[in-house]
PDB file of C-alpha atoms in Angstrom:
ATOM      1  CA  MET K   1       0.000   0.000   0.000  1.00 49.00           C
ATOM      2  CA  SER K   2       1.554   3.231  -1.073  1.00 67.00           C
ATOM      3  CA  ASP K   3      -1.401   5.576  -0.459  1.00 86.00           C
ATOM      4  CA  PRO K   4      -1.125   7.002   3.083  1.00 87.00           C
ATOM      5  CA  LEU K   5      -4.909   6.923   3.464  1.00 90.00           C
ATOM      6  CA  ASP K   6      -4.980   3.205   2.601  1.00 93.00           C
ATOM      7  CA  THR K   7      -2.227   2.555   5.123  1.00 94.00           C
ATOM      8  CA  VAL K   8      -4.054   4.419   7.896  1.00 93.00           C
ATOM      9  CA  PHE K   9      -7.364   2.673   7.242  1.00 92.00           C
ATOM     10  CA  ALA K  10      -5.651  -0.732   7.076  1.00 94.00           C
ATOM     11  CA  ALA K  11      -4.001  -0.038  10.437  1.00 95.00           C
ATOM     12  CA  LEU K  12      -7.299   1.096  11.961  1.00 93.00           C
ATOM     13  CA  ALA K  13      -9.120  -1.983  10.662  1.00 94.00           C
ATOM     14  CA  ASP K  14      -7.789  -4.195  13.447  1.00 95.00           C
ATOM     15  CA  PRO K  15      -9.478  -4.039  16.889  1.00 94.00           C
ATOM     16  CA  THR K  16      -6.220  -4.694  18.742  1.00 96.00           C
ATOM     17  CA  ARG K  17      -4.556  -1.742  17.025  1.00 96.00           C
ATOM     18  CA  ARG K  18      -7.548   0.492  17.771  1.00 94.00           C
ATOM     19  CA  ALA K  19      -7.349  -0.561  21.430  1.00 95.00           C
ATOM     20  CA  ILE K  20      -3.639   0.296  21.485  1.00 96.00           C
ATOM     21  CA  LEU K  21      -4.364   3.751  20.064  1.00 94.00           C
ATOM     22  CA  THR K  22      -7.033   4.281  22.720  1.00 93.00           C
ATOM     23  CA  MET K  23      -4.532   3.351  25.431  1.00 94.00           C
ATOM     24  CA  LEU K  24      -1.998   5.805  24.016  1.00 94.00           C
ATOM     25  CA  LEU K  25      -4.535   8.635  24.207  1.00 90.00           C
ATOM     26  CA  GLU K  26      -3.750   8.789  27.929  1.00 89.00           C
ATOM     27  CA  ASP K  27       0.036   8.987  27.744  1.00 93.00           C
ATOM     28  CA  ASP K  28       3.169   7.514  26.200  1.00 95.00           C
ATOM     29  CA  MET K  29       3.651   3.884  27.159  1.00 96.00           C
ATOM     30  CA  ALA K  30       6.464   1.363  27.226  1.00 97.00           C
ATOM     31  CA  VAL K  31       5.946  -1.526  24.800  1.00 96.00           C
ATOM     32  CA  THR K  32       5.687  -3.991  27.701  1.00 95.00           C
ATOM     33  CA  ASP K  33       2.920  -1.871  29.262  1.00 96.00           C
ATOM     34  CA  VAL K  34       1.087  -1.747  25.937  1.00 96.00           C
ATOM     35  CA  ALA K  35       1.247  -5.549  25.736  1.00 96.00           C
ATOM     36  CA  GLU K  36       0.080  -6.190  29.311  1.00 95.00           C
ATOM     37  CA  PRO K  37      -3.728  -6.135  28.865  1.00 95.00           C
ATOM     38  CA  PHE K  38      -3.671  -8.359  25.775  1.00 96.00           C
ATOM     39  CA  SER K  39      -3.623 -12.144  25.778  1.00 95.00           C
ATOM     40  CA  ILE K  40      -1.234 -12.325  22.837  1.00 96.00           C
ATOM     41  CA  SER K  41       2.537 -12.574  22.687  1.00 95.00           C
ATOM     42  CA  LEU K  42       4.900  -9.636  22.913  1.00 94.00           C
ATOM     43  CA  ALA K  43       6.017 -10.508  19.369  1.00 95.00           C
ATOM     44  CA  ALA K  44       2.422 -10.154  18.143  1.00 97.00           C
ATOM     45  CA  ILE K  45       2.083  -6.788  19.902  1.00 97.00           C
ATOM     46  CA  SER K  46       5.360  -5.694  18.302  1.00 96.00           C
ATOM     47  CA  LYS K  47       3.916  -6.506  14.865  1.00 97.00           C
ATOM     48  CA  HIS K  48       0.818  -4.429  15.624  1.00 98.00           C
ATOM     49  CA  LEU K  49       3.039  -1.566  16.797  1.00 98.00           C
ATOM     50  CA  MET K  50       5.101  -1.765  13.609  1.00 97.00           C
ATOM     51  CA  ILE K  51       1.935  -1.476  11.493  1.00 97.00           C
ATOM     52  CA  LEU K  52       0.810   1.543  13.527  1.00 97.00           C
ATOM     53  CA  THR K  53       4.287   3.076  13.169  1.00 97.00           C
ATOM     54  CA  ARG K  54       4.374   2.553   9.385  1.00 95.00           C
ATOM     55  CA  ALA K  55       0.962   4.229   9.151  1.00 95.00           C
ATOM     56  CA  GLY K  56       2.360   7.174  11.121  1.00 95.00           C
ATOM     57  CA  LEU K  57      -0.231   6.700  13.865  1.00 95.00           C
ATOM     58  CA  ILE K  58       2.401   6.182  16.561  1.00 97.00           C
ATOM     59  CA  ALA K  59       6.082   6.890  17.021  1.00 97.00           C
ATOM     60  CA  GLN K  60       8.449   4.558  18.848  1.00 97.00           C
ATOM     61  CA  GLU K  61      11.623   5.652  20.559  1.00 96.00           C
ATOM     62  CA  LYS K  62      14.158   3.993  22.749  1.00 95.00           C
ATOM     63  CA  ARG K  63      14.740   5.595  26.152  1.00 93.00           C
ATOM     64  CA  GLY K  64      17.548   3.737  27.842  1.00 93.00           C
ATOM     65  CA  ARG K  65      16.697   0.059  27.540  1.00 94.00           C
ATOM     66  CA  VAL K  66      12.965   0.632  27.141  1.00 94.00           C
ATOM     67  CA  LYS K  67      11.118   1.211  23.872  1.00 95.00           C
ATOM     68  CA  TRP K  68       8.277   3.743  24.235  1.00 97.00           C
ATOM     69  CA  CYS K  69       5.212   4.379  22.066  1.00 97.00           C
ATOM     70  CA  LYS K  70       3.646   7.778  21.522  1.00 96.00           C
ATOM     71  CA  LEU K  71       0.424   8.614  19.709  1.00 94.00           C
ATOM     72  CA  GLN K  72       0.743  10.731  16.545  1.00 93.00           C
ATOM     73  CA  PRO K  73      -2.849  11.981  16.115  1.00 84.00           C
ATOM     74  CA  ASP K  74      -2.057  14.190  13.103  1.00 88.00           C
ATOM     75  CA  ALA K  75      -1.711  11.015  11.040  1.00 87.00           C
ATOM     76  CA  MET K  76      -5.497  10.552  11.277  1.00 87.00           C
ATOM     77  CA  ARG K  77      -6.232  13.992   9.856  1.00 87.00           C
ATOM     78  CA  GLY K  78      -6.406  12.762   6.248  1.00 87.00           C
ATOM     79  CA  ALA K  79      -8.806   9.951   7.155  1.00 87.00           C
ATOM     80  CA  SER K  80     -10.945  12.337   9.190  1.00 85.00           C
ATOM     81  CA  ILE K  81     -11.129  14.874   6.349  1.00 84.00           C
ATOM     82  CA  TRP K  82     -12.001  12.114   3.892  1.00 83.00           C
ATOM     83  CA  MET K  83     -14.856  10.833   6.121  1.00 81.00           C
ATOM     84  CA  GLN K  84     -16.190  14.337   6.745  1.00 80.00           C
ATOM     85  CA  GLY K  85     -16.580  14.703   2.989  1.00 78.00           C
ATOM     86  CA  PHE K  86     -19.554  12.374   3.245  1.00 74.00           C
ATOM     87  CA  GLY K  87     -21.305  14.721   5.670  1.00 71.00           C
ATOM     88  CA  GLN K  88     -22.441  11.856   7.873  1.00 61.00           C
ATOM     89  CA  PHE K  89     -19.588  11.897  10.333  1.00 54.00           C
ATOM     90  CA  GLU K  90     -20.228  14.953  12.418  1.00 56.00           C
ATOM     91  CA  PRO K  91     -19.291  14.928  16.106  1.00 59.00           C
ATOM     92  CA  VAL K  92     -21.664  12.955  18.300  1.00 57.00           C
ATOM     93  CA  HIS K  93     -23.294  15.019  21.023  1.00 65.00           C
ATOM     94  CA  LEU K  94     -23.955  12.464  23.761  1.00 65.00           C
ATOM     95  CA  GLU K  95     -26.133  14.747  25.886  1.00 71.00           C
ATOM     96  CA  ALA K  96     -28.430  15.478  22.936  1.00 71.00           C
ATOM     97  CA  PHE K  97     -28.557  11.762  22.130  1.00 66.00           C
ATOM     98  CA  GLU K  98     -29.497  10.947  25.742  1.00 71.00           C
ATOM     99  CA  ARG K  99     -32.287  13.559  25.631  1.00 76.00           C
ATOM    100  CA  PHE K 100     -33.511  12.041  22.362  1.00 71.00           C
ATOM    101  CA  LEU K 101     -33.583   8.559  23.901  1.00 70.00           C
ATOM    102  CA  ALA K 102     -35.366   9.821  27.000  1.00 73.00           C
ATOM    103  CA  ALA K 103     -38.045  11.437  24.814  1.00 75.00           C
ATOM    104  CA  GLU K 104     -38.425   8.390  22.572  1.00 71.00           C
ATOM    105  CA  LEU K 105     -38.338   5.798  25.349  1.00 68.00           C
ATOM    106  CA  PRO K 106     -39.961   7.479  28.388  1.00 62.00           C
ATOM    107  CA  ASP K 107     -40.957   4.180  30.005  1.00 60.00           C
ATOM    108  CA  ARG K 108     -37.549   2.563  29.879  1.00 48.00           C
ATOM    109  CA  PRO K 109     -36.421   1.089  33.207  1.00 51.00           C
ATOM    110  CA  ASP K 110     -33.529   2.859  34.883  1.00 50.00           C
ATOM    111  CA  LYS K 111     -30.334   0.985  35.627  1.00 41.00           C
TER     112      LYS K 111
END
């Protein structure tokens, strides 16, 4: 894949890689910390990280003996602009959605 947009979408297609990106929203993480919540090998996580790195979605750097991962959110800008061109992907307003549900389903049992 030579098109950057194709590379980004291919990287985002995998649920494990999306979960990794979500984790990196909080802060930079060591590779071993990224791997911890997953029930797959460190080698498998390293492959996912390489795909995310090639897509430009994360950067990896060595600090001492530890390899760290950092989110690169600007890499998603092209995909976001492309999706917005369809006009269907506007920001979700959760409060408005909750009000809509409350109006449509007034007899729903509370949790």
